Short mmCIF file of C-alpha atoms and ligand atoms in Angstrom, two decimals:
data_model
loop_
_atom_site.label_atom_id
_atom_site.label_comp_id
_atom_site.label_asym_id
_atom_site.label_seq_id
_atom_site.Cartn_x
_atom_site.Cartn_y
_atom_site.Cartn_z
CA MET A 1 -13.73 1.99 31.96
CA ALA A 2 -11.06 3.56 29.90
CA ASP A 3 -11.92 5.95 27.42
CA LYS A 4 -11.32 3.84 24.02
CA LYS A 5 -8.11 4.15 21.64
CA THR A 6 -8.66 6.77 18.47
CA ILE A 7 -7.22 6.21 15.19
CA LEU A 8 -7.85 8.40 12.02
CA ILE A 9 -6.94 6.07 8.88
CA THR A 10 -6.00 7.88 5.97
CA GLY A 11 -6.90 6.00 2.69
CA GLY A 12 -8.71 4.35 4.61
CA ALA A 13 -11.15 2.95 1.36
CA GLY A 14 -8.13 1.42 -0.10
CA PHE A 15 -6.51 -1.89 -0.27
CA LEU A 16 -4.33 -1.58 2.59
CA GLY A 17 -6.28 0.79 4.55
CA SER A 18 -9.57 -0.87 4.69
CA HIS A 19 -7.90 -3.85 5.80
CA LEU A 20 -6.64 -1.82 8.87
CA CYS A 21 -9.44 -0.58 9.88
CA ASP A 22 -11.07 -4.03 9.72
CA ARG A 23 -7.43 -4.58 12.40
CA PHE A 24 -7.71 -1.51 14.71
CA ILE A 25 -11.97 -1.94 14.97
CA ALA A 26 -11.32 -5.46 15.88
CA GLU A 27 -8.79 -4.44 18.50
CA GLY A 28 -11.61 -2.59 19.92
CA TYR A 29 -10.24 0.68 18.56
CA LYS A 30 -12.86 3.84 17.30
CA VAL A 31 -11.73 4.12 14.04
CA THR A 32 -11.71 6.90 11.30
CA ALA A 33 -11.54 6.77 7.70
CA MET A 34 -10.39 9.63 5.75
CA ASP A 35 -10.79 9.07 1.93
CA ASN A 36 -11.56 11.09 -1.92
CA LEU A 37 -12.01 7.59 -3.14
CA ILE A 38 -10.19 8.21 -6.47
CA THR A 39 -8.28 5.27 -6.28
CA GLY A 40 -10.60 3.93 -3.44
CA ASP A 41 -13.96 2.42 -2.65
CA LEU A 42 -16.81 2.33 -0.61
CA ARG A 43 -17.30 -1.64 -1.60
CA ASN A 44 -14.16 -2.54 0.93
CA ILE A 45 -15.76 -0.69 3.52
CA GLU A 46 -19.51 -0.87 3.58
CA HIS A 47 -19.56 -4.16 6.48
CA LEU A 48 -17.82 -1.58 8.73
CA PHE A 49 -20.38 1.41 8.55
CA ARG A 50 -22.31 -0.31 11.44
CA HIS A 51 -20.18 -0.43 13.36
CA ALA A 52 -21.02 2.22 16.35
CA ASP A 53 -16.70 3.12 16.50
CA PHE A 54 -16.54 3.52 13.24
CA GLU A 55 -16.68 6.05 10.96
CA PHE A 56 -16.16 7.91 7.57
CA TYR A 57 -15.38 11.19 5.97
CA HIS A 58 -15.24 12.00 2.29
CA HIS A 59 -12.47 14.06 2.15
CA ASP A 60 -9.02 15.25 0.54
CA VAL A 61 -6.44 14.84 2.46
CA SER A 62 -4.54 17.50 0.33
CA LYS A 63 -6.78 20.19 1.51
CA PHE A 64 -6.79 21.44 5.36
CA VAL A 65 -7.83 18.78 7.39
CA HIS A 66 -9.91 18.96 10.82
CA VAL A 67 -11.60 16.12 12.86
CA PRO A 68 -13.30 17.19 16.04
CA GLY A 69 -12.45 15.18 19.61
CA LYS A 70 -9.35 13.16 20.08
CA ILE A 71 -6.99 11.24 18.01
CA ASP A 72 -4.65 8.89 19.57
CA TYR A 73 -2.83 8.21 15.99
CA ILE A 74 -2.46 8.79 12.51
CA LEU A 75 -1.71 6.26 10.10
CA HIS A 76 -1.20 8.49 6.73
CA PHE A 77 -2.32 5.41 3.92
CA ALA A 78 -3.86 7.80 1.23
CA SER A 79 -1.79 7.67 -1.73
CA PRO A 80 -2.74 6.51 -5.19
CA ALA A 81 -0.43 3.29 -5.78
CA SER A 82 -0.20 1.76 -8.28
CA PRO A 83 1.69 2.83 -11.43
CA ILE A 84 -1.51 3.28 -13.81
CA ASP A 85 -2.17 5.17 -11.13
CA TYR A 86 0.22 7.69 -10.34
CA LEU A 87 0.88 8.15 -13.69
CA LYS A 88 -2.48 9.11 -14.85
CA ILE A 89 -3.05 11.56 -11.51
CA PRO A 90 0.68 12.56 -11.10
CA ILE A 91 -0.12 16.02 -9.41
CA GLN A 92 -2.22 14.38 -6.58
CA THR A 93 0.00 11.55 -5.71
CA LEU A 94 2.94 14.30 -5.35
CA LYS A 95 -0.12 17.00 -3.70
CA VAL A 96 -0.70 14.68 -0.98
CA GLY A 97 2.54 13.09 -0.42
CA SER A 98 4.16 16.46 0.30
CA LEU A 99 0.52 18.56 1.31
CA GLY A 100 -1.35 15.70 2.57
CA THR A 101 1.51 14.84 4.83
CA HIS A 102 1.85 18.59 5.74
CA ASN A 103 -1.28 18.25 6.31
CA LEU A 104 -1.82 15.45 8.84
CA LEU A 105 1.59 16.27 10.96
CA GLY A 106 0.05 19.83 11.31
CA LEU A 107 -3.16 17.73 12.95
CA ALA A 108 -1.02 14.98 14.44
CA ARG A 109 1.09 17.52 16.30
CA ALA A 110 -2.12 19.66 17.51
CA LYS A 111 -4.36 16.65 18.74
CA LYS A 112 -0.66 14.74 20.61
CA ALA A 113 -0.83 11.72 18.18
CA ARG A 114 1.51 9.05 17.70
CA MET A 115 1.66 9.39 12.84
CA LEU A 116 2.45 6.56 10.89
CA ILE A 117 3.49 7.01 7.36
CA ALA A 118 3.06 4.14 4.47
CA SER A 119 6.27 4.57 2.47
CA THR A 120 7.08 2.71 -0.14
CA SER A 121 10.39 -0.28 -1.46
CA GLU A 122 10.35 2.03 -4.56
CA VAL A 123 12.15 5.07 -2.55
CA TYR A 124 15.02 2.87 -3.09
CA GLY A 125 14.51 3.12 -6.61
CA ASP A 126 15.86 0.64 -8.75
CA PRO A 127 18.14 -0.80 -6.70
CA THR A 128 21.54 -1.02 -6.34
CA VAL A 129 21.80 -2.93 -3.65
CA HIS A 130 20.68 -6.43 -3.20
CA PRO A 131 18.51 -7.09 -0.89
CA GLN A 132 17.26 -3.65 0.41
CA THR A 133 18.04 -2.48 4.19
CA GLU A 134 16.68 0.45 5.81
CA GLU A 135 20.08 2.28 5.49
CA TYR A 136 20.34 1.94 1.89
CA TYR A 137 20.13 5.64 0.39
CA GLY A 138 17.58 4.44 -2.88
CA ASN A 139 18.52 4.83 -6.90
CA VAL A 140 15.58 6.76 -8.02
CA ASN A 141 15.50 9.26 -11.56
CA THR A 142 13.54 11.74 -10.15
CA VAL A 143 12.57 13.13 -13.16
CA GLY A 144 11.93 9.07 -14.63
CA PRO A 145 7.71 8.59 -15.31
CA ARG A 146 8.42 7.68 -11.06
CA GLY A 147 10.17 9.66 -10.17
CA VAL A 148 6.78 11.02 -8.76
CA TYR A 149 5.66 8.97 -6.70
CA ASP A 150 9.06 7.78 -5.12
CA GLU A 151 10.10 11.59 -4.74
CA ALA A 152 6.81 12.06 -3.18
CA LYS A 153 7.38 9.71 -0.75
CA ARG A 154 10.97 10.09 -0.06
CA PHE A 155 9.78 14.08 0.37
CA GLN A 156 7.15 12.08 3.22
CA GLU A 157 9.85 10.20 4.41
CA ALA A 158 11.67 13.81 5.58
CA ILE A 159 9.49 16.17 6.45
CA THR A 160 7.65 13.13 8.97
CA MET A 161 11.42 12.84 10.42
CA ALA A 162 11.48 16.39 10.36
CA TYR A 163 8.49 16.40 12.84
CA HIS A 164 9.83 14.02 15.42
CA THR A 165 13.53 16.08 15.33
CA TYR A 166 12.70 19.97 15.26
CA HIS A 167 8.82 19.34 17.14
CA GLY A 168 9.41 15.86 19.45
CA LEU A 169 5.97 14.47 17.68
CA GLU A 170 5.92 10.80 17.96
CA THR A 171 6.06 9.08 14.05
CA ARG A 172 6.83 5.84 12.44
CA ILE A 173 8.26 4.76 8.93
CA VAL A 174 6.68 1.90 7.29
CA ARG A 175 8.86 0.76 3.53
CA ILE A 176 5.96 -0.88 2.38
CA PHE A 177 7.02 -3.82 -0.05
CA ASN A 178 4.85 -5.51 -2.80
CA THR A 179 1.41 -6.55 -1.17
CA TYR A 180 -1.10 -8.28 -1.95
CA GLY A 181 -5.15 -10.20 -1.22
CA PRO A 182 -8.09 -9.34 -1.52
CA ARG A 183 -9.62 -5.94 -2.48
CA MET A 184 -7.05 -4.89 -4.25
CA ARG A 185 -8.66 -3.15 -7.67
CA LEU A 186 -8.45 -6.18 -11.24
CA ASN A 187 -7.30 -3.19 -13.20
CA ASP A 188 -5.14 -1.22 -10.99
CA GLY A 189 -1.97 -2.56 -13.32
CA ARG A 190 0.30 -4.02 -10.55
CA VAL A 191 1.26 -7.51 -11.64
CA LEU A 192 -0.93 -9.82 -9.54
CA PRO A 193 -4.09 -8.71 -10.51
CA ALA A 194 -3.28 -8.21 -14.55
CA PHE A 195 -1.78 -11.97 -13.89
CA ILE A 196 -5.18 -13.53 -12.24
CA GLY A 197 -7.47 -10.77 -14.44
CA GLN A 198 -5.49 -11.89 -17.61
CA ALA A 199 -6.23 -15.69 -16.53
CA LEU A 200 -10.27 -14.84 -15.15
CA ARG A 201 -10.63 -13.38 -19.05
CA GLY A 202 -9.26 -16.27 -20.90
CA GLU A 203 -6.51 -13.71 -22.31
CA ASP A 204 -2.97 -14.82 -22.52
CA LEU A 205 -0.43 -13.64 -19.59
CA THR A 206 1.40 -10.17 -20.47
CA VAL A 207 5.05 -10.29 -19.30
CA PHE A 208 6.98 -7.40 -19.60
CA GLY A 209 11.58 -7.62 -19.95
CA ASP A 210 12.23 -10.71 -20.69
CA GLY A 211 10.88 -12.16 -16.73
CA SER A 212 13.66 -12.61 -15.52
CA GLN A 213 12.98 -9.64 -13.33
CA THR A 214 12.25 -10.04 -9.40
CA ARG A 215 9.63 -9.13 -6.92
CA SER A 216 8.42 -9.81 -3.44
CA PHE A 217 5.03 -10.87 -2.74
CA CYS A 218 3.76 -10.02 1.14
CA TYR A 219 -0.17 -11.58 1.79
CA VAL A 220 -1.43 -8.58 3.09
CA ASP A 221 -2.33 -9.74 6.97
CA ASP A 222 1.46 -10.82 7.49
CA LEU A 223 1.63 -6.73 5.84
CA VAL A 224 -1.23 -5.16 8.90
CA GLU A 225 0.32 -7.43 11.91
CA GLY A 226 4.44 -5.96 11.09
CA ILE A 227 2.23 -2.22 11.08
CA HIS A 228 0.29 -2.94 14.18
CA ARG A 229 3.53 -3.49 15.63
CA LEU A 230 5.45 -0.79 14.81
CA LEU A 231 2.84 1.55 15.65
CA LEU A 232 3.21 0.46 19.52
CA SER A 233 6.52 0.31 19.23
CA ASP A 234 9.17 2.98 20.35
CA TYR A 235 11.02 2.90 17.31
CA SER A 236 11.00 6.50 14.75
CA GLY A 237 13.01 5.27 11.98
CA PRO A 238 12.07 3.05 8.67
CA VAL A 239 11.42 -0.06 8.64
CA ASN A 240 11.39 -2.45 5.22
CA ILE A 241 7.77 -4.66 6.29
CA GLY A 242 7.75 -7.37 2.93
CA ASN A 243 7.93 -10.91 2.91
CA PRO A 244 11.46 -11.58 1.44
CA SER A 245 10.54 -14.58 -0.73
CA GLU A 246 11.79 -13.79 -3.98
CA ILE A 247 11.11 -14.92 -7.74
CA THR A 248 10.98 -13.70 -10.86
CA ILE A 249 8.22 -12.48 -12.81
CA GLY A 250 8.53 -15.26 -15.53
CA GLU A 251 8.02 -18.01 -12.62
CA PHE A 252 5.41 -16.05 -10.73
CA ALA A 253 3.30 -16.06 -14.11
CA GLU A 254 4.18 -19.68 -14.64
CA GLU A 255 2.84 -20.18 -10.73
CA ILE A 256 -0.52 -18.29 -11.67
CA ILE A 257 -0.80 -20.39 -14.86
CA LYS A 258 -1.18 -23.69 -12.18
CA LEU A 259 -2.60 -22.50 -10.16
CA THR A 260 -5.63 -20.98 -11.86
CA GLY A 261 -5.42 -23.93 -14.63
CA THR A 262 -5.79 -21.35 -17.65
CA LYS A 263 -4.99 -22.55 -21.08
CA GLN A 264 -3.34 -19.10 -22.18
CA LYS A 265 0.68 -19.12 -22.71
CA VAL A 266 3.24 -16.43 -21.70
CA ILE A 267 3.53 -13.15 -23.69
CA TYR A 268 6.24 -10.83 -23.73
CA GLN A 269 6.29 -7.01 -24.31
CA PRO A 270 9.16 -4.49 -24.16
CA LEU A 271 9.64 -3.42 -20.16
CA PRO A 272 8.68 -0.15 -19.19
CA LYS A 273 10.43 2.90 -18.29
CA ASP A 274 12.66 2.59 -14.96
CA ASP A 275 11.16 -0.50 -13.72
CA PRO A 276 12.80 -1.94 -11.05
CA LYS A 277 15.02 -5.26 -11.79
CA GLN A 278 15.40 -6.76 -8.26
CA ARG A 279 12.73 -6.10 -5.24
CA GLN A 280 13.56 -7.66 -2.20
CA PRO A 281 13.19 -6.17 1.59
CA ASP A 282 16.17 -7.43 4.06
CA ILE A 283 13.56 -7.32 6.82
CA THR A 284 16.34 -8.01 10.46
CA LYS A 285 15.49 -5.00 11.59
CA ALA A 286 11.99 -5.73 12.04
CA ARG A 287 12.73 -9.24 12.90
CA LYS A 288 14.55 -7.73 15.58
CA LEU A 289 12.82 -4.66 16.29
CA LEU A 290 8.95 -5.79 16.31
CA ASN A 291 9.56 -9.55 16.98
CA TRP A 292 7.83 -10.00 12.92
CA GLU A 293 8.18 -11.72 10.07
CA PRO A 294 5.75 -13.20 7.75
CA LYS A 295 3.67 -16.31 8.12
CA VAL A 296 1.68 -16.70 5.21
CA GLY A 297 2.80 -18.48 1.77
CA ARG A 298 2.38 -17.41 -1.44
CA ALA A 299 0.41 -20.69 -2.41
CA GLU A 300 -1.75 -20.31 0.88
CA GLY A 301 -1.56 -16.05 -0.26
CA LEU A 302 -2.57 -16.49 -4.02
CA ARG A 303 -5.00 -19.55 -3.27
CA ILE A 304 -7.23 -16.64 -0.71
CA THR A 305 -6.66 -14.00 -3.24
CA TYR A 306 -7.95 -16.33 -6.04
CA GLU A 307 -11.04 -16.72 -4.49
CA TYR A 308 -11.59 -13.52 -4.42
CA PHE A 309 -10.85 -12.38 -7.69
CA LYS A 310 -13.19 -15.27 -8.49
CA SER A 311 -16.00 -13.98 -6.14
CA LEU A 312 -16.10 -10.48 -8.21
CA PRO A 313 -19.17 -9.18 -10.05
CA ARG A 314 -18.43 -10.23 -14.13
CA GLU A 315 -18.57 -6.66 -15.52
CA LEU A 316 -15.53 -6.03 -13.11
CA LEU A 317 -13.64 -8.16 -15.18
CA PHE A 318 -14.23 -7.23 -18.50
CA ALA A 319 -14.62 -3.10 -17.30
CA ARG A 320 -10.35 -2.44 -18.04
CA ASP A 321 -10.83 0.30 -15.36
CA HIS A 322 -13.29 0.96 -13.42
CA LYS A 323 -12.02 4.50 -12.12
CA ASP A 324 -12.79 7.81 -13.74
CA PHE A 325 -10.04 9.89 -12.88
CA GLY A 326 -12.20 13.00 -14.89
CA SER A 327 -13.33 15.15 -12.57
CA TYR A 328 -10.14 14.97 -9.94
CA ILE A 329 -8.13 15.98 -12.39
CA LYS A 330 -6.58 19.95 -11.74
N1 NAD B 401 0.22 -2.59 -1.54
C1 NAD B 401 1.26 -1.58 -1.95
O1 NAD B 401 1.65 -3.24 -2.64
C2 NAD B 401 2.09 -0.49 -1.29
C3 NAD B 401 3.67 -1.28 -1.25
C4 NAD B 401 4.03 -0.12 -1.05
C5 NAD B 401 3.29 1.37 -0.70
N2 NAD B 401 2.17 1.44 -0.54
C6 NAD B 401 1.26 2.93 0.12
O2 NAD B 401 -0.11 2.18 0.95
C7 NAD B 401 -0.59 2.82 0.82
C8 NAD B 401 -1.99 2.02 0.69
O3 NAD B 401 -2.19 2.08 -1.37
P1 NAD B 401 -3.19 0.78 -1.46
O4 NAD B 401 -2.32 -0.07 -2.64
O5 NAD B 401 -3.87 0.67 -0.48
O6 NAD B 401 -3.76 1.19 -3.13
P2 NAD B 401 -5.02 2.18 -2.59
O7 NAD B 401 -5.23 2.59 -4.07
O8 NAD B 401 -6.36 0.84 -2.79
O9 NAD B 401 -5.23 3.02 -1.50
C9 NAD B 401 -5.41 4.84 -1.57
C10 NAD B 401 -6.13 4.82 -0.86
O10 NAD B 401 -5.86 6.44 -0.90
C11 NAD B 401 -7.12 6.66 -0.93
N3 NAD B 401 -6.74 8.50 -1.71
C12 NAD B 401 -5.84 8.90 -2.98
N4 NAD B 401 -5.23 10.57 -2.34
C13 NAD B 401 -6.39 10.41 -1.34
C14 NAD B 401 -6.12 12.38 -0.76
N5 NAD B 401 -5.76 13.29 -1.45
N6 NAD B 401 -7.53 12.24 0.32
C15 NAD B 401 -7.93 11.20 0.93
N7 NAD B 401 -7.52 10.07 -0.05
C16 NAD B 401 -6.85 9.38 -1.03
C17 NAD B 401 -7.67 6.91 -1.77
O11 NAD B 401 -8.74 6.67 -2.75
C18 NAD B 401 -7.22 4.56 -1.65
O12 NAD B 401 -9.17 4.89 -1.54
C19 NAD B 401 -0.30 4.44 -0.44
O13 NAD B 401 -0.03 4.93 0.44
C20 NAD B 401 0.81 3.15 -0.81
O14 NAD B 401 1.56 4.44 -1.66
C21 NAD B 401 0.97 0.91 -0.88
#
């Protein structure tokens, strides 16, 4: 029998990383997850520890990375990803996008592995083009509060493309738009867990600004399918993966009120600096190159996600943020 394919997934204990671990175990790969648990949680992957083909390294990828044996693929998903996280740990965010990516590209080169990086719609900043195609260069405030994340990701794309061009490394770049599903952290500041958490605690739902800003939400299984197809494709340019179904944040709050049956109301607070006004992926490329498009509608995805949040222990519901970054801040 041919050797099993091996894959290293950084950020493997996080929201997206853990779903990717599940998918590649199900596909029959040997999966190595690597994570320093700064925003992730071992609970997301504890069900995988019984698999002979799964292993976990507790490691910070911004430091030198070594993994023995062969590696066929690397998925680099390690990075704080929510505004609350990267505003609290801005230096770590810049380091994992730059030093971490450099370390992993070096590893990929040594192992002759193909590397896919998790980029983001944030590379488009507060976009002046709508919807956003991969050809749009973006509108990012480098020194604004989101700059640490956006520029880390833009650098990550640039160095990945340089390794592809100058070293002939096989690379893939996915630009992920807002994705949701089970294993998001309730208090990570992203709008969907924030609304559901407020509804479950019996609090009013907080909308920042007048609620007219738009977002497009992709269910996690659709994203994982898109990433799987992109990894196995032969395309090295950036590809948007997201759900183009756009909704205003005001309408979205109403959907959550209906879903949860909460009696609370929507309250409004000032919009944070540099908050993007519109976000909607143009997925023509993914459709054409990968024959991919999202399949899970918002009603179904939200129902599954709500069931997950309802099943969490009550103390998590009332913890303001179960993450303590104290020991990581240098
Ligand atoms: N969820 C989304 O909607 C979304 C959108 C765009 C891009 N992304 C990207 O996808 C990736 C995963 O995001 P997520 O939503 O799962 O966030 P997450 O916070 O749940 O997962 C990130 C994981 O990376 C780990 N990590 C962070 N820094 C590390 C380091 N230096 N060394 C090792 N591990 C480290 C964290 O502990 C965590 O487990 C990120 O790169 C993010 O930028 C996510």
